[in-house]
Coordinates of C-alpha atoms in Angstrom, one line a residue:
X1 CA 0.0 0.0 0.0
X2 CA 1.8 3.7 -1.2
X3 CA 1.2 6.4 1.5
X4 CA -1.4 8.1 -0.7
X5 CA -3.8 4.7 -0.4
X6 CA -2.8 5.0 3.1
X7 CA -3.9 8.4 3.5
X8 CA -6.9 7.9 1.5
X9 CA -7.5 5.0 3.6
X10 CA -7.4 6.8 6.7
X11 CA -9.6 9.4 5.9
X12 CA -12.3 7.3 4.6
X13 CA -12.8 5.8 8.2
X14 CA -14.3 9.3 9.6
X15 CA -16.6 9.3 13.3
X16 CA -19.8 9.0 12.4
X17 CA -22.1 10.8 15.4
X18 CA -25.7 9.8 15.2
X19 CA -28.2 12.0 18.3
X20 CA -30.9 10.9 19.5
X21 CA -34.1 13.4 18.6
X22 CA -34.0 14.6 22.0
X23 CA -30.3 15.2 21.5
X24 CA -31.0 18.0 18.8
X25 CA -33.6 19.8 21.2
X26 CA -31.0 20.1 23.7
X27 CA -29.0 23.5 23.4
X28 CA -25.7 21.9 24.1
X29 CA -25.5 20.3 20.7
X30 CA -24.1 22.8 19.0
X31 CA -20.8 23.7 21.4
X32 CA -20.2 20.2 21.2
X33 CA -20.1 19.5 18.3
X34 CA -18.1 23.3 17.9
X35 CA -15.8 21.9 19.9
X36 CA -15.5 18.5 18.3
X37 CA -11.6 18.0 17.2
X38 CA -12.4 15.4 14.3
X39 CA -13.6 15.6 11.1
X40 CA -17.0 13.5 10.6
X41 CA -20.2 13.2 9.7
X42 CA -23.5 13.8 11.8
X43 CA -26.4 11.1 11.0
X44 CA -30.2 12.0 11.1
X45 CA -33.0 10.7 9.6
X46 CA -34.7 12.8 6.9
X47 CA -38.1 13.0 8.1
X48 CA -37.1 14.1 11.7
X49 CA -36.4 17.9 9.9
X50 CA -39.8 18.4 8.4
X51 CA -41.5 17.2 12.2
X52 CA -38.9 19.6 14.1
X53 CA -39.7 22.6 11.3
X54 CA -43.9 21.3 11.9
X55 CA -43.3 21.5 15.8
X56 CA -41.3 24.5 15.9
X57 CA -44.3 26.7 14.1
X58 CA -47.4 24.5 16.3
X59 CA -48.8 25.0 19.3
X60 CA -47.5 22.7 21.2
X61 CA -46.5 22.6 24.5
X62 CA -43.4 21.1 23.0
X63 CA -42.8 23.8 20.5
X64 CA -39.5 25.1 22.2
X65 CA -37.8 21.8 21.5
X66 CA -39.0 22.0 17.6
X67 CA -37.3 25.9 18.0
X68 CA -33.9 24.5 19.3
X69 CA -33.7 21.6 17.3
X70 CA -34.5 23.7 14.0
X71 CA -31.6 26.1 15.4
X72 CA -29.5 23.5 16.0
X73 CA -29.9 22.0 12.6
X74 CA -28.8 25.4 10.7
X75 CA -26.0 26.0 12.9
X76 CA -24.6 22.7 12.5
X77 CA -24.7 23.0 8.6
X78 CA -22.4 25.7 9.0
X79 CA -19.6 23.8 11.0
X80 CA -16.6 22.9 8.6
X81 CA -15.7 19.5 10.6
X82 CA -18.9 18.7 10.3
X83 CA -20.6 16.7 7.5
X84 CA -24.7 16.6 8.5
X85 CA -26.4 13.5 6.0
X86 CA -30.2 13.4 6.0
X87 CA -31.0 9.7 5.6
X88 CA -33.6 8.3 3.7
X89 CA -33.1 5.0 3.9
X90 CA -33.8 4.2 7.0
X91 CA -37.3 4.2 9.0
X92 CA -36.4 4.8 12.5
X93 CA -33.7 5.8 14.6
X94 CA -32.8 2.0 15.7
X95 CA -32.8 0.8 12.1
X96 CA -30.3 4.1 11.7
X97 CA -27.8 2.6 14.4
X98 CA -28.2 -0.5 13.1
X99 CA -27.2 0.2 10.0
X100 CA -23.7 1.8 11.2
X101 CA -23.2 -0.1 14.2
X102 CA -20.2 -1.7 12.5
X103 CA -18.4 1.0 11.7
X104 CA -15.3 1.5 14.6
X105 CA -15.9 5.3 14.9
X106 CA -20.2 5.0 15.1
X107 CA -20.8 7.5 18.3
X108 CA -24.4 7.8 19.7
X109 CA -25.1 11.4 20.8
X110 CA -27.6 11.8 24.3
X111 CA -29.2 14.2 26.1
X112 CA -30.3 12.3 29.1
X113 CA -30.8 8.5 29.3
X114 CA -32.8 8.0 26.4
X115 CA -30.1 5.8 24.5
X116 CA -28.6 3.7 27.6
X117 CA -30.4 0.4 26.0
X118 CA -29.7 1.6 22.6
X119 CA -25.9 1.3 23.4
X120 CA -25.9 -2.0 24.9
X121 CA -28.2 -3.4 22.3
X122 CA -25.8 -2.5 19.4
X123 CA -22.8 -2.3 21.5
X124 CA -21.5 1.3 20.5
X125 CA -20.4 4.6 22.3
X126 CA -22.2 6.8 24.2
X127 CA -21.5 10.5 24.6
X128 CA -24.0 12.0 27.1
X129 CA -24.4 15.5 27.4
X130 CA -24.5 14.8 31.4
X131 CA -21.0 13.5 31.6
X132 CA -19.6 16.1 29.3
X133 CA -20.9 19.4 31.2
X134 CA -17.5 20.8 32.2
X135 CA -16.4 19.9 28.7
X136 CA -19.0 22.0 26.8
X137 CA -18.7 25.2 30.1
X138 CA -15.1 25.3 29.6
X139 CA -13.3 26.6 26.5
X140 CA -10.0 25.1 27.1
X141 CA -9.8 21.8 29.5
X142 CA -6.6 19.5 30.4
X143 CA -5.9 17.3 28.2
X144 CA -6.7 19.6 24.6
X145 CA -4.5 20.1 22.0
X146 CA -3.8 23.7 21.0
X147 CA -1.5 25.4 18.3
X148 CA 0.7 28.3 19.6
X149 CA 3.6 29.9 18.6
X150 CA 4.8 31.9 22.0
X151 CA 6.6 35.0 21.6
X152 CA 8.1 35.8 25.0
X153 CA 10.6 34.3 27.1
X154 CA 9.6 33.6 30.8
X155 CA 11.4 32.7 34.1
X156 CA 10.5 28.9 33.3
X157 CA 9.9 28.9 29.7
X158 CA 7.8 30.5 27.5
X159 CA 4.6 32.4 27.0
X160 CA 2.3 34.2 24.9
X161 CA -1.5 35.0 24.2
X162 CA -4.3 33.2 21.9
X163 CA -6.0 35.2 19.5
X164 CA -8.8 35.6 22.1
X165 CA -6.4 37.3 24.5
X166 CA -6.4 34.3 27.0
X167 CA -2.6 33.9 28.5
X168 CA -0.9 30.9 28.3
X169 CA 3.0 29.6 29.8
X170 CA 5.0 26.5 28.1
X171 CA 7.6 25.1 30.9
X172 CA 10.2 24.0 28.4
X173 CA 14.1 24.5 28.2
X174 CA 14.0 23.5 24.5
X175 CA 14.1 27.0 22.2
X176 CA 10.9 27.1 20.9
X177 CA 10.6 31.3 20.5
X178 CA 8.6 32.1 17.7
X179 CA 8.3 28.8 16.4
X180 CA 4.9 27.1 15.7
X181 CA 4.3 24.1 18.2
X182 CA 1.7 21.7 19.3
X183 CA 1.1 21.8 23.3
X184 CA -1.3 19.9 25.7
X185 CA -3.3 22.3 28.7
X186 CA -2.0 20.4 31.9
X187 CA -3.5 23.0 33.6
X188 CA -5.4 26.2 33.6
X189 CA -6.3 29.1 36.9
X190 CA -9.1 31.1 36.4
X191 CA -9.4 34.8 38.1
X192 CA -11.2 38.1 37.6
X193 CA -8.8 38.7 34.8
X194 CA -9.6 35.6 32.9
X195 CA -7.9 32.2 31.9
X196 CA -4.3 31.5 32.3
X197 CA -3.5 28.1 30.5
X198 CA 0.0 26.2 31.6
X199 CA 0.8 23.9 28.6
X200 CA 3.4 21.2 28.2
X201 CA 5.0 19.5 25.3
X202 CA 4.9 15.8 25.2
X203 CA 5.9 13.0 22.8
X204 CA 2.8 13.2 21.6
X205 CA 1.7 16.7 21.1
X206 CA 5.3 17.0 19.4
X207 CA 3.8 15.0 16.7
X208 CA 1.3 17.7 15.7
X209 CA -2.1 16.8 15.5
X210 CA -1.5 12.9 15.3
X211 CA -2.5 12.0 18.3
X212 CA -6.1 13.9 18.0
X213 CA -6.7 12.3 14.9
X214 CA -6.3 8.9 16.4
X215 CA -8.3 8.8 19.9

């Protein structure tokens, strides 16, 4: 196999993230998925847009969901990383899992516990909003992968600012002034005058974005 068959390869086996209906009403689908490192594509089944556009214009007590999900559906079109694929082929939202359940990257999207039987009964992933929260508050969390290129020398290191202004320090003794390089947040203070970020190079934030595409 050449690299480009390998590359090709690679990029054919995308996520593939498949919410539940009441996953789209809920207003924390769209930073997630803002927030989502990988490139993919979001599952839905076709006729679930015309019944959130019905519900969202009806008089239904439930006519705040339809709004949200109808929101969420627009914003996530716009979402580069993002691929949304309205499904026809499929006639309900288990026959939908079903259908991809073989597929090593097939994530199921929740908002409370409406998929738990769903994931044991096809044996795939569940991300639930619930377990996520301090994920989808916080901008920057340990553990994420950010591209800086620090500008001042520090005490310890290095440091510089993000384009949104928050600060961050790199403990390193390797000279990496001015140069573009891959860090992990190890950790971060918070105070009146924002976020302060401490990042650390590793192995594996060395290797650029490798080890994001991977997990």
């Amino acid at each position: 196999m050449n690299l480009k068959q390998y590359i090709n390869r690679f990029f054919e086996s995308k996520s593939k993230l498949i919410p539940t209906s009441l996953a789209f009403c809920d207003m924390r689908l769209t930073p997630f998925l803002e927030n989502f490192p990988f490139d993919c594509e979001l599952l839905m089944l076709s006729s679930w847009v015309d019944f959130f556009y019905e519900l969202s214009n009806s008089s239904s007590s439930n006519k705040k969901d339809g709004k949200i999900a109808v929101s969420n559906i627009e914003k996530i079109g716009k979402i580069e990383n993002i691929r949304l694929l309205k499904v026809d082929s499929c006639s309900s939202y288990s026959d939908l899992l079903k259908k991809n359940k073989d597929h090593s990257k097939t994530f199921i999207i929740s908002s409370e516990n409406e998929a738990d039987h769903l994931v044991m009964l096809y044996s795939l992933k569940n991300m639930n909003f619930d377990k996520f929260e301090s994920f989808l508050l916080d901008k920057y969390w340990v553990g994420k992968f950010l591209r800086v290129k620090p500008l001042e020398k520090s005490e310890t290191g290095f440091k510089g600012k993000l384009p949104d202004g928050t600060v961050y320090f790199i403990k390193s003794e390797d000279h990496i002034l001015e140069k573009e390089v891959t860090c992990r947040v190890s950790s971060y203070v918070k105070s009146s005058e924002g976020t302060t970020l401490f990042l650390k190079r590793e192995k594996q934030s060395k290797r650029k974005f490798l080890w994001d595409l991977v997990q």
